[in-house]
């Protein structure tokens, strides 16, 4: 494969290449002359246990680099997760416990290899170097940057203007992320567009420490299922890659129509030609947007659960939402009591995180028993026969007495 074809693949879905395309071309040429793969760095702080579709945009780009023969340096930011990245935030992050970080890091390792090639991945934890870093080394790192420079980042500028808190830990976060690049000596670092400042800090620090400066590739942020904010577990607008096939399918079918083709472009390997043809068919009213969305849902489920599970999820979705029938398989629970409080059922069965959320679901009309909406949080279910409880659009539970 010639360099221009390699560049064409690399550039797909990329927002910015810094300092520019010519620098990337030169780095590729150098690597070929030296008969070595490029080292591509990507870091993720394990602040939540699951990887969602928003993360897969960068993971898929990393896989493309691997398929082109390059090496991915994946950093699990177990040390930096204790601080929290301030990117895109207008308030101080709450610190995570070491136990939570360890658990999340463990699931990250399992999930990233659903996309990445394990043989072409170097896995690093940044506690490897930060855990041993002396105060002298920390002060040396800090000496390369000024308060004025860090205040240039949009989030800090906004918070400073509003006289909102900015912790010293947040202030130092970009330096820590940048120092990861010093330690790894990577050729390229990729991240979302909200990471541009941090990625540039990495480039600056590499230069300050006498290393070759990394080239930066930024990728778009995925809009969540609500069609408003970026996909995030904290916003409740995410689709996790390890969720059940029907859940992934159903959540995808719930996205606004205007997200269908951006999702296709960013989350699937469907060719540009096919996507453009489908866009035209929808525009010319030769294709219903729902059919395009179903095609997308099938592709996403297929990627993470396989062809068979994708087909089953599609059939099950049609059965529930088109034919208004119950799912083929519904989990069942038995209760010894003559009657049970609806709030207890929702919380005990994991249909609500807590009593507050259970009350909210009921007030929103999202809870049904045998097809009838429950309107009162004081409702008791009589265990005289089998009942079907429905929460939201896709969660069902059969409950009955002993």
XYZ file of C-alpha atoms in Angstrom, residues 52-376:
325
model
C -19.804 2.972 25.291
C -20.151 3.715 21.583
C -18.623 7.165 22.044
C -15.332 5.517 23.039
C -15.381 3.248 19.996
C -14.714 6.113 17.562
C -11.145 6.418 18.835
C -10.798 2.661 19.405
C -11.829 1.985 15.799
C -9.283 4.505 14.525
C -6.635 2.754 16.620
C -7.651 -0.563 15.058
C -7.253 0.975 11.591
C -3.687 1.930 12.512
C -3.077 -1.639 13.709
C -4.448 -3.068 10.458
C -1.957 -0.803 8.654
C 0.862 -2.442 10.626
C 1.352 0.051 13.468
C 1.474 -0.392 17.264
C -1.069 1.031 19.713
C 0.125 2.227 23.113
C -3.030 2.124 25.234
C -2.731 3.885 28.571
C -5.167 3.126 31.352
C -4.977 6.276 33.458
C -5.328 4.644 36.850
C -3.292 7.470 38.431
C -4.877 10.380 36.543
C -8.370 8.967 37.189
C -7.909 9.939 40.837
C -7.798 13.579 39.667
C -10.246 13.537 36.767
C -9.923 15.210 33.383
C -11.548 18.682 33.428
C -12.086 18.636 29.632
C -15.628 19.687 28.757
C -16.614 20.223 32.388
C -17.815 23.376 34.123
C -17.353 22.076 37.664
C -14.757 20.250 39.755
C -14.889 16.464 39.343
C -15.486 14.317 42.406
C -12.478 12.064 43.115
C -12.861 8.305 42.624
C -11.747 5.703 45.146
C -8.804 3.452 44.290
C -11.107 0.424 44.532
C -13.522 1.867 41.930
C -10.621 2.695 39.632
C -9.216 -0.857 39.936
C -12.594 -2.421 39.118
C -13.189 -0.098 36.179
C -9.668 -0.685 34.847
C -10.275 -4.433 34.911
C -13.424 -4.176 32.769
C -11.672 -1.741 30.398
C -9.042 -4.373 29.678
C -11.725 -6.926 28.816
C -13.724 -4.554 26.620
C -11.059 -2.764 24.557
C -10.011 -6.027 22.943
C -13.453 -6.408 21.418
C -12.051 -3.837 18.970
C -8.257 -3.732 19.306
C -5.790 -6.405 18.190
C -4.181 -7.661 21.404
C -0.971 -8.658 19.595
C -0.412 -5.117 18.342
C -1.287 -3.380 21.621
C 1.050 -2.263 24.395
C -0.970 -1.840 27.592
C 0.340 0.640 30.159
C -0.899 2.025 33.494
C 0.346 5.547 34.148
C 0.817 4.727 37.826
C 3.930 2.880 36.544
C 5.744 6.234 36.349
C 3.636 8.626 38.401
C 3.679 6.259 41.383
C 7.479 6.619 41.501
C 7.728 10.300 40.584
C 9.629 12.446 43.105
C 8.686 15.981 44.117
C 11.796 17.181 42.269
C 10.583 15.518 39.055
C 7.084 16.951 39.543
C 8.414 20.476 39.987
C 10.605 20.084 36.909
C 7.556 19.063 34.869
C 5.502 21.964 36.265
C 8.271 24.454 35.444
C 7.667 23.993 31.723
C 4.152 25.468 31.860
C 2.633 28.712 33.124
C -0.692 29.513 34.769
C -1.488 31.893 31.900
C -0.974 29.092 29.360
C -3.223 26.644 31.225
C -5.904 29.330 31.600
C -6.098 29.477 27.805
C -8.162 26.302 27.757
C -11.840 27.088 27.234
C -13.200 25.287 30.318
C -10.828 27.052 32.709
C -11.287 30.416 31.033
C -15.068 30.119 31.452
C -14.883 28.996 35.075
C -12.305 31.682 35.935
C -14.570 34.330 34.402
C -17.525 33.099 36.481
C -15.327 32.878 39.607
C -16.009 29.146 39.860
C -13.568 26.762 41.520
C -10.602 25.319 39.610
C -8.634 22.866 41.722
C -4.838 22.735 41.545
C -5.165 19.043 40.698
C -7.251 19.897 37.630
C -4.688 22.530 36.718
C -1.937 19.939 36.640
C -3.983 17.278 34.811
C -2.972 18.358 31.248
C 0.689 18.150 32.305
C 0.206 14.621 33.602
C -1.475 13.519 30.381
C 1.294 15.217 28.425
C 3.986 13.540 30.524
C 2.557 10.152 29.498
C 3.741 11.041 25.980
C 7.218 11.890 27.299
C 7.445 8.459 28.926
C 6.196 6.544 25.884
C 7.905 8.496 23.094
C 4.940 7.914 20.793
C 4.722 9.218 17.214
C 1.010 10.056 17.230
C -1.619 10.692 19.885
C -5.316 10.577 19.149
C -8.288 11.842 21.131
C -11.639 13.589 20.920
C -11.884 17.227 19.878
C -12.375 18.127 23.561
C -8.858 16.810 24.210
C -7.007 19.178 21.842
C -5.460 21.293 24.618
C -4.178 18.255 26.529
C -2.762 16.712 23.345
C -0.896 19.928 22.524
C 0.567 19.968 26.039
C 1.941 16.490 25.333
C 3.588 17.787 22.185
C 5.114 20.732 24.078
C 6.438 18.549 26.898
C 8.010 16.069 24.485
C 9.926 18.983 22.956
C 10.909 20.337 26.398
C 12.260 16.917 27.403
C 14.226 16.593 24.158
C 11.899 14.064 22.505
C 10.445 14.058 19.020
C 7.067 15.844 19.079
C 3.936 13.768 18.568
C 1.512 14.399 15.744
C -2.052 14.943 16.928
C -5.220 13.505 15.413
C -8.561 14.623 16.830
C -11.814 12.783 16.250
C -15.425 13.958 16.604
C -17.385 13.499 19.809
C -20.419 11.260 19.448
C -23.743 12.909 20.234
C -25.722 10.770 22.673
C -29.080 9.101 22.111
C -30.864 12.264 23.286
C -29.497 14.117 20.241
C -28.304 16.999 22.438
C -25.189 16.324 24.505
C -22.134 14.175 23.904
C -22.593 10.514 24.768
C -21.843 9.954 28.435
C -22.935 7.548 31.125
C -23.432 10.497 33.486
C -25.989 11.971 31.056
C -27.818 8.643 30.662
C -27.644 8.959 26.861
C -25.159 6.190 26.181
C -25.123 2.756 24.536
C -22.668 0.364 26.203
C -20.903 -2.160 23.984
C -21.501 -4.978 26.490
C -25.221 -4.296 26.909
C -27.670 -6.977 25.821
C -28.298 -7.135 22.041
C -31.952 -6.063 22.372
C -30.955 -3.124 24.584
C -28.360 -1.925 22.048
C -30.837 -2.413 19.198
C -33.643 -0.616 21.024
C -31.493 2.314 22.121
C -30.228 2.741 18.560
C -33.806 2.756 17.264
C -34.579 5.565 19.745
C -32.039 8.069 18.357
C -33.316 11.133 16.458
C -33.395 10.668 12.671
C -30.702 13.312 12.148
C -28.182 11.057 13.947
C -28.690 8.022 11.693
C -26.002 8.829 9.147
C -23.456 10.413 11.529
C -23.712 7.176 13.561
C -23.250 5.098 10.402
C -20.162 7.077 9.437
C -18.575 6.995 12.887
C -19.617 3.623 14.303
C -19.684 1.167 11.393
C -17.488 -0.001 8.535
C -20.208 0.627 5.943
C -18.647 2.152 2.824
C -19.054 5.867 2.101
C -20.699 4.959 -1.195
C -23.395 2.850 0.476
C -24.040 5.511 3.131
C -24.374 8.213 0.461
C -26.810 6.038 -1.520
C -28.945 5.490 1.592
C -28.895 9.224 2.369
C -30.154 9.919 -1.139
C -32.901 7.280 -0.858
C -34.116 8.766 2.445
C -33.986 12.291 1.016
C -35.917 11.191 -2.097
C -38.433 9.339 0.137
C -37.543 6.006 -1.457
C -36.507 4.722 1.957
C -38.161 5.231 5.327
C -35.747 6.635 7.957
C -36.914 3.828 10.273
C -35.557 1.254 7.825
C -32.206 3.067 7.683
C -32.191 3.126 11.483
C -32.972 -0.602 11.655
C -30.073 -1.251 9.267
C -27.806 0.802 11.554
C -29.036 -0.990 14.699
C -28.350 -4.355 13.067
C -24.804 -3.290 12.111
C -23.981 -2.097 15.625
C -25.334 -5.210 17.378
C -23.610 -7.421 14.800
C -20.258 -5.790 15.534
C -20.348 -6.552 19.265
C -22.556 -9.658 19.495
C -22.426 -11.336 16.072
C -24.798 -11.863 13.120
C -27.127 -14.319 14.861
C -27.730 -12.124 17.936
C -28.282 -9.078 15.713
C -30.987 -10.926 13.762
C -32.650 -12.104 16.996
C -32.593 -8.570 18.430
C -34.219 -7.195 15.262
C -36.978 -9.821 15.335
C -37.575 -9.294 19.050
C -37.745 -5.515 18.612
C -40.353 -5.882 15.840
C -42.341 -8.291 17.983
C -42.477 -5.860 20.925
C -42.863 -2.539 19.131
C -44.546 -3.325 15.819
C -46.755 -6.247 16.790
C -47.203 -5.088 20.401
C -46.448 -8.581 21.709
C -44.451 -9.590 24.770
C -40.789 -10.578 24.351
C -40.026 -14.274 23.796
C -37.986 -14.443 26.986
C -38.880 -12.497 30.130
C -37.038 -12.968 33.441
C -39.291 -14.253 36.218
C -39.285 -13.713 40.000
C -41.333 -15.247 42.811
C -42.449 -13.454 45.970
C -43.659 -15.204 49.113
C -45.740 -12.243 50.309
C -49.407 -11.728 49.435
C -48.610 -8.248 48.191
C -45.423 -6.299 47.421
C -44.748 -2.581 47.212
C -43.981 -1.488 43.645
C -41.003 0.616 44.798
C -39.414 -2.420 46.485
C -39.839 -4.524 43.339
C -38.268 -1.891 41.102
C -35.242 -1.452 43.368
C -34.774 -5.119 44.358
C -34.928 -6.322 40.753
C -32.498 -3.695 39.470
C -35.152 -1.873 37.438
C -34.324 1.304 39.368
C -31.056 2.247 41.081
C -32.792 3.464 44.224
C -36.151 4.576 45.627
C -35.707 8.098 44.277
C -35.294 6.805 40.732
C -38.211 4.377 41.215
C -40.459 7.286 42.233
C -39.273 9.297 39.241
C -40.037 6.447 36.809
C -43.570 6.150 38.197
C -44.177 9.911 38.053
C -43.043 9.870 34.404
C -45.553 7.125 33.558
C -42.749 4.708 32.680
C -43.997 1.778 34.799
C -46.797 -0.557 33.661
C -48.351 -3.638 35.223
C -50.231 -5.940 32.855
C -50.472 -3.135 30.298
C -51.812 -0.511 32.714
C -49.733 2.484 33.827
C -48.986 2.692 37.543
C -49.579 6.268 38.675
C -49.006 6.068 42.438
